[in-house]
Coordinates of C-alpha atoms in Angstrom, one line a residue:
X162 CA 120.1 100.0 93.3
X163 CA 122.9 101.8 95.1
X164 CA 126.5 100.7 95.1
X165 CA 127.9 101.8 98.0
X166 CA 130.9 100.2 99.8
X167 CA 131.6 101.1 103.1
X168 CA 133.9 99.8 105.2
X169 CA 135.8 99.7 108.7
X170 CA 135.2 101.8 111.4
X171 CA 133.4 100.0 114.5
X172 CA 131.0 102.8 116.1
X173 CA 128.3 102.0 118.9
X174 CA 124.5 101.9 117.7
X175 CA 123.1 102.4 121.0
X176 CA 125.1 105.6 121.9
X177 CA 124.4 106.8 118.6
X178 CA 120.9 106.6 119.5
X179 CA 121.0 108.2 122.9
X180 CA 123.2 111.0 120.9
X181 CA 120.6 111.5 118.4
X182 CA 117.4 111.0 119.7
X183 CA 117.0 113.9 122.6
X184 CA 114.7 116.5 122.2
X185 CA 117.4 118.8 121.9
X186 CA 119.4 116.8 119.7
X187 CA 116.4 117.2 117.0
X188 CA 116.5 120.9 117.9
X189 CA 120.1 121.4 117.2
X190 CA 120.1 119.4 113.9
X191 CA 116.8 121.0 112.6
X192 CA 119.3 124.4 113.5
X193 CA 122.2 122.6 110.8
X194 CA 119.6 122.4 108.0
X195 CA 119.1 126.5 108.3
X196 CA 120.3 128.3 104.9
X197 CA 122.5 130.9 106.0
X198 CA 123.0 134.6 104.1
X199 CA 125.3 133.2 101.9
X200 CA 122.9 130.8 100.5
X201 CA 124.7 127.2 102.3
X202 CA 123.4 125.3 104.8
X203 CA 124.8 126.1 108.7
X204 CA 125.9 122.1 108.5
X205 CA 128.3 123.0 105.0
X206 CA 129.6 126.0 107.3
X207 CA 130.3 123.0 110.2
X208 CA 131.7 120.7 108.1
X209 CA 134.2 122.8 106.5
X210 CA 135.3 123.5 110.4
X211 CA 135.3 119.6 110.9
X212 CA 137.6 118.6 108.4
X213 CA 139.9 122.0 108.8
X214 CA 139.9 120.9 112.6
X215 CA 139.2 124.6 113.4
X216 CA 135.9 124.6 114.8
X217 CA 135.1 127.0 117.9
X218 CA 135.1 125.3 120.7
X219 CA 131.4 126.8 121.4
X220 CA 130.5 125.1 118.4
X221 CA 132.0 121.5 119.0
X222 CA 129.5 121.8 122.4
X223 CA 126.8 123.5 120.6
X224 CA 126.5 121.2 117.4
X225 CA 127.9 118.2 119.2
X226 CA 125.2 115.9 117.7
X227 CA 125.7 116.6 114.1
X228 CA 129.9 116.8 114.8
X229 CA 129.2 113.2 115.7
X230 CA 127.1 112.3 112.5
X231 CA 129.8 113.5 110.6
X232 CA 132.3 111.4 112.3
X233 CA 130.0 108.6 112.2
X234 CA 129.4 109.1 108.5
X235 CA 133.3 109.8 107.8
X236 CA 134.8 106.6 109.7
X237 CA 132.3 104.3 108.4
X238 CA 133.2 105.7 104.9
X239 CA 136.7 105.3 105.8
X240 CA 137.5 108.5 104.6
X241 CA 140.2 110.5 105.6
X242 CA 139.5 113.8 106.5
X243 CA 141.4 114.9 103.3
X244 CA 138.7 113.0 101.4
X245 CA 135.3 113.8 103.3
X246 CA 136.5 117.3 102.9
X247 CA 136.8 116.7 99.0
X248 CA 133.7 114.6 98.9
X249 CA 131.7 117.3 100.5
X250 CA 131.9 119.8 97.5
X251 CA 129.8 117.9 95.7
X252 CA 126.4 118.4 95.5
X253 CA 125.3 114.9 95.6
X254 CA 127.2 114.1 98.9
X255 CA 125.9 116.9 100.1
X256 CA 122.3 115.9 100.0
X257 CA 123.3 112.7 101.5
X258 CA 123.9 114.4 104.3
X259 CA 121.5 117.0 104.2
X260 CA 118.8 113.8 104.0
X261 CA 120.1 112.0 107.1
X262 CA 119.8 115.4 108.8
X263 CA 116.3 115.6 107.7
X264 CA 115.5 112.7 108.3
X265 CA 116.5 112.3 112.2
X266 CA 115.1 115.6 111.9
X267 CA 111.4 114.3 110.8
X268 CA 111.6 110.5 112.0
X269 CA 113.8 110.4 114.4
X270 CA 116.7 107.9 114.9
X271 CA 115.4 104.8 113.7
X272 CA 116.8 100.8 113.2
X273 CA 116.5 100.9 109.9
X274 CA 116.3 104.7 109.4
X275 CA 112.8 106.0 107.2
X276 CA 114.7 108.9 105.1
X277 CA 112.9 111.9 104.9
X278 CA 114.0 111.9 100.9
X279 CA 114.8 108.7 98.8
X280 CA 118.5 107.9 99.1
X281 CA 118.0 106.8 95.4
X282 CA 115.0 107.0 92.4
X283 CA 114.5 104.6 89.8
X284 CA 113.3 105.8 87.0
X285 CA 111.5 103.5 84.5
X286 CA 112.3 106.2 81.7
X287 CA 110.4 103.9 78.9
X288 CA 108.6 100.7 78.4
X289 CA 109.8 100.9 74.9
X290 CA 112.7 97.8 74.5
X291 CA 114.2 96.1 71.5
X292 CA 113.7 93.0 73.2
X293 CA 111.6 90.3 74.8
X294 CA 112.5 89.3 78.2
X295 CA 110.4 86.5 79.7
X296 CA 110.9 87.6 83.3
X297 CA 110.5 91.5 82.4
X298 CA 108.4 93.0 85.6
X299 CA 107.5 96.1 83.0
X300 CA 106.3 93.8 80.7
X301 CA 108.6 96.3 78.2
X302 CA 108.2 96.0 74.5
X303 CA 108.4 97.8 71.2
X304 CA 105.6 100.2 71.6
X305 CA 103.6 101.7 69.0
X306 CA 103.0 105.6 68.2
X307 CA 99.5 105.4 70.6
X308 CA 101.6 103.6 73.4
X309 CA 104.5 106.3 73.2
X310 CA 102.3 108.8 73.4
X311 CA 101.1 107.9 77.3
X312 CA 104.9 108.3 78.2
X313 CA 106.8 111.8 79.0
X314 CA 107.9 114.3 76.5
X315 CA 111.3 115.9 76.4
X316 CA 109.7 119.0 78.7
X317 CA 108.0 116.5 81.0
X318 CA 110.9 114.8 81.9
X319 CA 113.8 117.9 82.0
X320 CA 110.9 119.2 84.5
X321 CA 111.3 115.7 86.5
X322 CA 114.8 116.3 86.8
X323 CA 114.5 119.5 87.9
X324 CA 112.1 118.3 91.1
X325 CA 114.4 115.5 91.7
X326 CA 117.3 118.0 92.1
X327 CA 115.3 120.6 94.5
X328 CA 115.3 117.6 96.6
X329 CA 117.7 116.0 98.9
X330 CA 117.8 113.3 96.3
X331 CA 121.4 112.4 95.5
X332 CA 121.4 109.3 93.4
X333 CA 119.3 108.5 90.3
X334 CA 118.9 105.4 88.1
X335 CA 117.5 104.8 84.8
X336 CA 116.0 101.8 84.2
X337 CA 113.1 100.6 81.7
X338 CA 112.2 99.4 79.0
X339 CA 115.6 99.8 77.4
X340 CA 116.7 103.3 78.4
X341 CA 118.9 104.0 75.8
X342 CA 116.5 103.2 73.0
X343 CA 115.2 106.6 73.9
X344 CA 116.8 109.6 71.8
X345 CA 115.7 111.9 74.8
X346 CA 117.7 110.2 77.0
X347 CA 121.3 111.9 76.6
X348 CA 119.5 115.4 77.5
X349 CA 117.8 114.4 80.3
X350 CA 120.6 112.5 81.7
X351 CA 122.7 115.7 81.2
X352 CA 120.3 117.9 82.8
X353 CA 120.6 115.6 85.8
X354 CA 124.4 115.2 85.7
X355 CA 124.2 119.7 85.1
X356 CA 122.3 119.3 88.5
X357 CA 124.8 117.4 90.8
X358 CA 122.8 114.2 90.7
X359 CA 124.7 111.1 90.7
X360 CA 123.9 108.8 87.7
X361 CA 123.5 104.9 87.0
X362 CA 121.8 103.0 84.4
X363 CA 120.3 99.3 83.8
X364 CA 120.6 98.7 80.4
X365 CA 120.8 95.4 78.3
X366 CA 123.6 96.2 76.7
X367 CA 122.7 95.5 73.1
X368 CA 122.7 98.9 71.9
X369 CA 126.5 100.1 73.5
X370 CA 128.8 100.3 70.7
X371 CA 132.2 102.5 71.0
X372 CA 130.6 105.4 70.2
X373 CA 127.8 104.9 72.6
X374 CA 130.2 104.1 75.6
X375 CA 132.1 107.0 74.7
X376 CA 128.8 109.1 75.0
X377 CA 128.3 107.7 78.8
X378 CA 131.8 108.3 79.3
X379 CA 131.1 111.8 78.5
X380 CA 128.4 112.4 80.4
X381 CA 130.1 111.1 83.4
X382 CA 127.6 107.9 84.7
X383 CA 128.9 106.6 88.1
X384 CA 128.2 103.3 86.8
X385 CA 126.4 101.1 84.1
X386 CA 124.9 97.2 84.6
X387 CA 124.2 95.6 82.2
X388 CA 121.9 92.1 82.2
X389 CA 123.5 89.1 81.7
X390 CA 120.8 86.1 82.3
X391 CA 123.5 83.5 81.6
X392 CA 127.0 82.7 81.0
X393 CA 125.5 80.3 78.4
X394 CA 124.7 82.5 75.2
X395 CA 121.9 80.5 73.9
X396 CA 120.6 80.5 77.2
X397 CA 120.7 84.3 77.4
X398 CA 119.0 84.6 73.9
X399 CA 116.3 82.3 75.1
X400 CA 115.2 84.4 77.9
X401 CA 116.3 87.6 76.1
X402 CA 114.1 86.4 73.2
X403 CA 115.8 87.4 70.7
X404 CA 119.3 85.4 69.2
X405 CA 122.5 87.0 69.3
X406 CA 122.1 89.1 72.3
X407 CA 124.7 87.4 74.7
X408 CA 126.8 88.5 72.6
X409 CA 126.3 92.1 72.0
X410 CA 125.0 92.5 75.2
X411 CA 129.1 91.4 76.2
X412 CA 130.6 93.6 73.6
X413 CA 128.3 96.4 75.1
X414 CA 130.4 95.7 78.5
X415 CA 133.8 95.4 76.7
X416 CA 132.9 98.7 75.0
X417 CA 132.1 100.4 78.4
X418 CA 135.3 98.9 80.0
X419 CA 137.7 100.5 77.2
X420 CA 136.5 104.1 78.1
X421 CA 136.4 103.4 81.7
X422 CA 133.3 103.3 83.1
X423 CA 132.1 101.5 85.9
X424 CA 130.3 98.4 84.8
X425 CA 128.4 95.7 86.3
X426 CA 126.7 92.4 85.8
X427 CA 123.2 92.1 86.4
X428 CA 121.9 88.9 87.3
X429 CA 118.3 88.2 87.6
X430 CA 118.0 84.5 89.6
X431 CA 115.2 82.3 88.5
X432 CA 114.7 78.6 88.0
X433 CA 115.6 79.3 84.5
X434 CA 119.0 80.3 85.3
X435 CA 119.9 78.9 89.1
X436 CA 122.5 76.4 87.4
X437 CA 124.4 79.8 86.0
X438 CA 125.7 81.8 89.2
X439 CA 128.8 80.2 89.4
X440 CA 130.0 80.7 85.8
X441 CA 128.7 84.1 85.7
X442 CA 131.3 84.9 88.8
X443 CA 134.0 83.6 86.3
X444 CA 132.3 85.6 83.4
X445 CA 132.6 88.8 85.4
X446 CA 136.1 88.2 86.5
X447 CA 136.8 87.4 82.3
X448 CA 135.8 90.7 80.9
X449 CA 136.8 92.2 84.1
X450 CA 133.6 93.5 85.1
X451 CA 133.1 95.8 88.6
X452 CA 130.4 93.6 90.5
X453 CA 127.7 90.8 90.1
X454 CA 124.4 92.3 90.8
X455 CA 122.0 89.3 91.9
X456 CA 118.6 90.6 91.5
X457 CA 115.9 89.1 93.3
X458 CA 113.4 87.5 91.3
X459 CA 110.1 88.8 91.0
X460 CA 106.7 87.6 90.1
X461 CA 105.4 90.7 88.0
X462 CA 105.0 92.0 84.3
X463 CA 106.0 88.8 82.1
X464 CA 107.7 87.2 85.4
X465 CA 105.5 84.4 86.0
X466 CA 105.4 82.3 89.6
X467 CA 106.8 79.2 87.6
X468 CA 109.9 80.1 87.3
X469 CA 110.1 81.9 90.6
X470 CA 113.2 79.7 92.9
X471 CA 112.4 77.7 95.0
X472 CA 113.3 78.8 99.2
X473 CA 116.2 75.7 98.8
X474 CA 117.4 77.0 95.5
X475 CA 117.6 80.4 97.3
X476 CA 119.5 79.1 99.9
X477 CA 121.9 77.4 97.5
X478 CA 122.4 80.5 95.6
X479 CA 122.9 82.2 98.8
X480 CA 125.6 79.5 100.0
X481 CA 127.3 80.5 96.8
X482 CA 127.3 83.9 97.1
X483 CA 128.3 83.7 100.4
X484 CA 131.7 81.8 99.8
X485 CA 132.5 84.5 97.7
X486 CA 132.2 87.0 100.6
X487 CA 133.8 84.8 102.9
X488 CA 137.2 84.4 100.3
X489 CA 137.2 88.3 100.4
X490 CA 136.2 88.8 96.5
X491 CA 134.1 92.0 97.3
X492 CA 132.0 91.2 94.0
X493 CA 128.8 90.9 95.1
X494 CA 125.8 93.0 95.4
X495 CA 122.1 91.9 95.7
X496 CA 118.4 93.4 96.0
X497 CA 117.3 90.7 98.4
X498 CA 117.2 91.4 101.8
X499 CA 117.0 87.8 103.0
X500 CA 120.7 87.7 101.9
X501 CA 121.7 90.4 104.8
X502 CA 119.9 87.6 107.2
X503 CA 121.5 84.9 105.3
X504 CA 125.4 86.4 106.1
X505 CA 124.5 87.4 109.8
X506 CA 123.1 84.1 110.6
X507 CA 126.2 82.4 109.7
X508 CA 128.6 84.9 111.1
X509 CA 130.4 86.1 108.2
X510 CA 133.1 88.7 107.8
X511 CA 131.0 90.5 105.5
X512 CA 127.7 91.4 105.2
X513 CA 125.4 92.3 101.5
X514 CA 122.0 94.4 102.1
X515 CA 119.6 94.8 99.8
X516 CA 120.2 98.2 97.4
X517 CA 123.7 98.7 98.8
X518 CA 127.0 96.8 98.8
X519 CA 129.0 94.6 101.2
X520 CA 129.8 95.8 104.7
X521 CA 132.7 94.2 107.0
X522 CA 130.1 92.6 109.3
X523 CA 132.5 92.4 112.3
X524 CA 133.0 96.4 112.2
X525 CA 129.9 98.0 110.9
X526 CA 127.2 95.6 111.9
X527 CA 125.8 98.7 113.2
X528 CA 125.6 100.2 110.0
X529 CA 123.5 97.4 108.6
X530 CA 120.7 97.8 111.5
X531 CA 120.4 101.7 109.8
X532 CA 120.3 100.6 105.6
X533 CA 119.4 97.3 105.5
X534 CA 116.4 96.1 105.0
X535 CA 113.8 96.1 102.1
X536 CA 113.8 99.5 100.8
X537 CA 110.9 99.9 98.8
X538 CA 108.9 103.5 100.1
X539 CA 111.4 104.0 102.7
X540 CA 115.0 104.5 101.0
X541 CA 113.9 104.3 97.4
X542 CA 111.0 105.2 95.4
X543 CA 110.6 104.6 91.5
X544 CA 108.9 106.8 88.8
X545 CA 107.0 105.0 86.0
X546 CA 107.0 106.1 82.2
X547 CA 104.3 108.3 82.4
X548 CA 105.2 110.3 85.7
X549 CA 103.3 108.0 88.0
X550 CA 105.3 107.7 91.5
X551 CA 105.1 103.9 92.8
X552 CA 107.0 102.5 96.3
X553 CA 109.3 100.0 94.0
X554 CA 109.8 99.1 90.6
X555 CA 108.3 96.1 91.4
X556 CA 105.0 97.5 92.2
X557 CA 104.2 98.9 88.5
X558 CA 100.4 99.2 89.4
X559 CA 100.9 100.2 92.9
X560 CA 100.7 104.2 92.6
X561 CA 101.1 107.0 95.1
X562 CA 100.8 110.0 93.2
X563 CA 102.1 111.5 90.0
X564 CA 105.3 113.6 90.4
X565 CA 104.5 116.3 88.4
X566 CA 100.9 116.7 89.6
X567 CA 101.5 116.3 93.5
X568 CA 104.1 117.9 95.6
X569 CA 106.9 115.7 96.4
X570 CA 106.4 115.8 100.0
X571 CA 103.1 114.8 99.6
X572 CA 103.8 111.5 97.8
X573 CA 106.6 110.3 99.7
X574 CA 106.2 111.3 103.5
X575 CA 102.3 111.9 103.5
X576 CA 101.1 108.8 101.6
X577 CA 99.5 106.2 104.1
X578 CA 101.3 103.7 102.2
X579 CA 104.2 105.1 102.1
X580 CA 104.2 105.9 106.0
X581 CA 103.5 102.2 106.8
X582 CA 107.3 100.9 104.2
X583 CA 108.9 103.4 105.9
X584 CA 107.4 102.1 109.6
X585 CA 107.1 98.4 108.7
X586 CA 104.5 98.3 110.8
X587 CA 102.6 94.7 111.7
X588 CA 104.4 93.0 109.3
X589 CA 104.6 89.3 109.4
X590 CA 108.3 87.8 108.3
X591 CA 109.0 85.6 110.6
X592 CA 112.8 87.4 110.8
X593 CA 114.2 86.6 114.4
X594 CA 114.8 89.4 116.0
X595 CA 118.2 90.5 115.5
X596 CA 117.4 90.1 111.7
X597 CA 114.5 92.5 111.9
X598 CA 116.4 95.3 110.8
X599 CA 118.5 94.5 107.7
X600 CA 115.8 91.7 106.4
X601 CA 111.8 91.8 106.8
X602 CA 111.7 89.9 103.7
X603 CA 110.5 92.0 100.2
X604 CA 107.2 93.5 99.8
X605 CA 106.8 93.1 96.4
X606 CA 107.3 89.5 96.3
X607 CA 104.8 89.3 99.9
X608 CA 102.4 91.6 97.9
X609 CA 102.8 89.4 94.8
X610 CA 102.0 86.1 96.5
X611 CA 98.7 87.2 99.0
X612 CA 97.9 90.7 97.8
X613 CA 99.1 92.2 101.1
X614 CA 102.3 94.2 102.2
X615 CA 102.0 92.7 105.5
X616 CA 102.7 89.2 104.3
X617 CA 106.0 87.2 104.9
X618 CA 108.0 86.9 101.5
X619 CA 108.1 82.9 100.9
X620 CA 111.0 83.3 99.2
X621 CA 112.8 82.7 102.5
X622 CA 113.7 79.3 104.3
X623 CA 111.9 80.4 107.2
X624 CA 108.8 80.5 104.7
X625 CA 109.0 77.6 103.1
X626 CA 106.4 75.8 103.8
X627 CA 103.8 79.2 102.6
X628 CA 105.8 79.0 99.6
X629 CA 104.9 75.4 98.8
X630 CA 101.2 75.8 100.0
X631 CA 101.2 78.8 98.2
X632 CA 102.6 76.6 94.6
X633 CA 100.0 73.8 95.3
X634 CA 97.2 76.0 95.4
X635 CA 98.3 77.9 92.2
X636 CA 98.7 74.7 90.1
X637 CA 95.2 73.9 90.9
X638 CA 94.0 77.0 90.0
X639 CA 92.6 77.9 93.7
X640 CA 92.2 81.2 94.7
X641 CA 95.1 82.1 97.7
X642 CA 93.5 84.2 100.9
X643 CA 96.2 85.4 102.9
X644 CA 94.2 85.1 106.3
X645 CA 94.1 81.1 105.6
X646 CA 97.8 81.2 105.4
X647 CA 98.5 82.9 109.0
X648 CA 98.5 79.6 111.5
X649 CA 101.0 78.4 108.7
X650 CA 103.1 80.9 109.3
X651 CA 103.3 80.4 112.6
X652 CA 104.4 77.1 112.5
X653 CA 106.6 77.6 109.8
X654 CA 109.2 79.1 112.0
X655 CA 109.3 76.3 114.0
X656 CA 110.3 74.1 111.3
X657 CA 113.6 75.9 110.8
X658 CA 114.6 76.4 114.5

């Protein structure tokens, strides 16, 4: 999950598309992503032109299309050209742009955009935890010698980071199981930070003592969330499983805050905890914390479809989240996509998307029709313990390839499964249209529910009614057929407009 926060530059979607979607357009950018004698791309050699406002005037006609991607990408950054210049000697902004370009070069211009490379990997370093989670979609545990011994070696995974980094990759996040629990971790993470990737972690906190924080500090992680089920500590234990972990798992982001790093709140909504979002908003803004991160619940691993929310308790949580937008405290980030939908439908000022940050609505609305949407296969990809490659971290089982058996291309543009996230082809939200493209509701929770990708996700009001068929069905211990769901989902759209 991405953090990025852009903001405030209007541009024009459809001219952007007529720019970037001519035959010769694709010619001239597939041109930018030619390494010249000096070993740099031709687009470094443009860009340095660009933000020295000394480019030839054959080459502002020639390379007109990617001169405007680069404005497009500056102004909707809101950099100044003082700071794109900046921004563009490091390596991981520089394979942010040299995916877009390989992406319009391989896809096309597209609403939202397939990327040619993930914009970010997860990487499920471990199963092995120190605690118990109840909704954990890894199912992650302490593991035994035998168990440990299907997951990487040290080798194995400095050789991950090393395919991650030939790639236009330029963001990676370590997840789990508990990565820190794993001594390996601090080389590998250094290898990656040694090879200009950009660095996050999701971690539960427990283990981050002073001399711990001091060690991410070092490394130099953009940022660090750490779970926080409640602002109620016995709560917290109880789902945690384990007493005393609210509180550690606190001190772990007081300890993170003294040496300066970047440090989130995750929040996982479920019926367990939908009577906690408000006070975790006032926890955060206690300890001081960056953002909220609401993550999407989903039924996988140890997460069970009891204590999944119901659509109303979504919308609630939604309303909630919302005000916050709407009074200008920026604090919000999500995984759901049906938020995005949620904020255009009621016309706010700004607008969440799944994986990313908020966007001023109003000015970049255009931005949101490019990134939003469920990512899963299309943006971001996620790498299991033992090398597997699967289209989300919520699809543990759902493999693609293995990343150090297949090529990388292979897995991630060649897959048929892969080419239909990054398509969205025939699937069956029922998103109006202008919600299409930063919605489509997610795929593991549609895959979760009727065993198809194709399905609507019923965690969205305009679902409802699947969802409750769906829960009455599952009580009674009936089997669930996705084709006997279809005529309701047809009429279930007309229940909400």
């Amino acid at each position: 999950m991405g953090l990025w926060v852009i903001s405030k530059r209007q541009f024009d979607i459809t001219r952007l598309n007529s720019i970037l979607s001519s035959r010769l357009s694709r010619k001239i950018v597939k041109g930018a992503l030619e390494v010249q004698d000096n070993g740099r791309y031709l687009f470094e050699e443009i860009i340095d032109g660009y933000c020295d406002n000394n480019l030839p005037t054959k080459w502002k006609i020639r390379y007109f299309p990617v001169i405007k991607l680069l404005d497009v990408v500056r102004r909707s950054f809101n950099y100044s050209e003082e700071e794109f210049k900046k921004g563009m000697q490091l390596t991981s902004t520089k394979k942010i742009f040299a995916n877009a370009l390989s992406s319009l070069d391989r896809y096309g211009f597209m609403t939202p955009q397939a990327f040619a490379d993930p914009v970010m990997l997860v990487w499920n370093f471990t199963n092995n935890c120190n605690l118990r989670c109840k909704h954990c979609y890894q199912s992650a545990t302490a593991l035994n010698s035998e168990e440990k011994a299907r997951e990487l070696n040290l080798d194995e995974r400095l050789e991950v980071v090393d395919i991650i980094a030939e790639r236009n990759i330029p963001s990676l996040f370590f997840s789990g199981g508990e990565p820190l629990i794993e001594k390996d971790f601090w080389k590998v993470a250094r290898r990656a930070k040694e090879r200009g990737l950009y660095l996050s972690i999701a971690s539960n906190g427990t283990l981050i003592d002073k001399e711990m924080a001091s060690r991410i500090a070092d490394i130099g992680i953009g940022y660090i969330q750490v779970s926080i089920d409640a602002a109620n500590p016995e709560k917290h234990d109880e789902i945690r499983g384990i007493p005393g972990m609210w509180e550690r798992a606190v001190n772990g982001i007081k300890n993170l805050l003294d040496v300066g790093v970047t440090t989130c709140i995750a929040y996982t909504h479920m019926k367990d905890t939908h009577d906690q979002i408000r006070d975790i908003f006032r926890l955060r803004e206690e300890l001081g914390a960056y953002k909220v991160v609401v993550y999407n619940y989903i039924p996988v691993g140890r997460g069970g479809f009891e204590n999944d929310p119901t659509p109303e308790q979504r919308a609630e949580l939604h309303k909630i989240m919302y005000e916050e937008l709407d009074a200008g405290h920026h604090v919000v980030a999500t995984t759901d996509p049906t938020f995005g939908a949620y904020c255009r439908r009621n016309k706010s000022s700004s607008l969440v998307l799944a994986h990313y940050a908020d966007l001023k609505a109003k000015e970049l609305g255009a931005i949101a029709d490019v990134v939003g949407g469920c990512g899963a296969g299309r943006a971001y990809g996620a790498i299991q313990p033992d090398g597997r490659f699967t289209p989300c971290v919520y699809m543990p089982d759902t493999t693609v390839g293995n990343i150090l058996k297949q090529p990388f291309d292979e897995i991630w543009n060649e897959h048929p499964l892969m080419r239909f996230f990054k398509s969205r082809e025939g699937i069956n939200c029922n998103c109006t249209p202008e919600n299409e493209s930063v919605c489509g509701g997610c795929r593991a929770r549609a895959y979760q529910y009727f065993g198809d990708f194709r399905a609507p996700d019923p965690g969205c009001i305009y679902n409802k009614s699947l969802y409750y068929k769906f829960m009455e069905k599952y009580k009674n211990g009936e089997e669930v057929i996705w084709e006997e769901f279809q005529k309701e989902r047809i009429n279930s759209i007309k229940e909400v407009v």
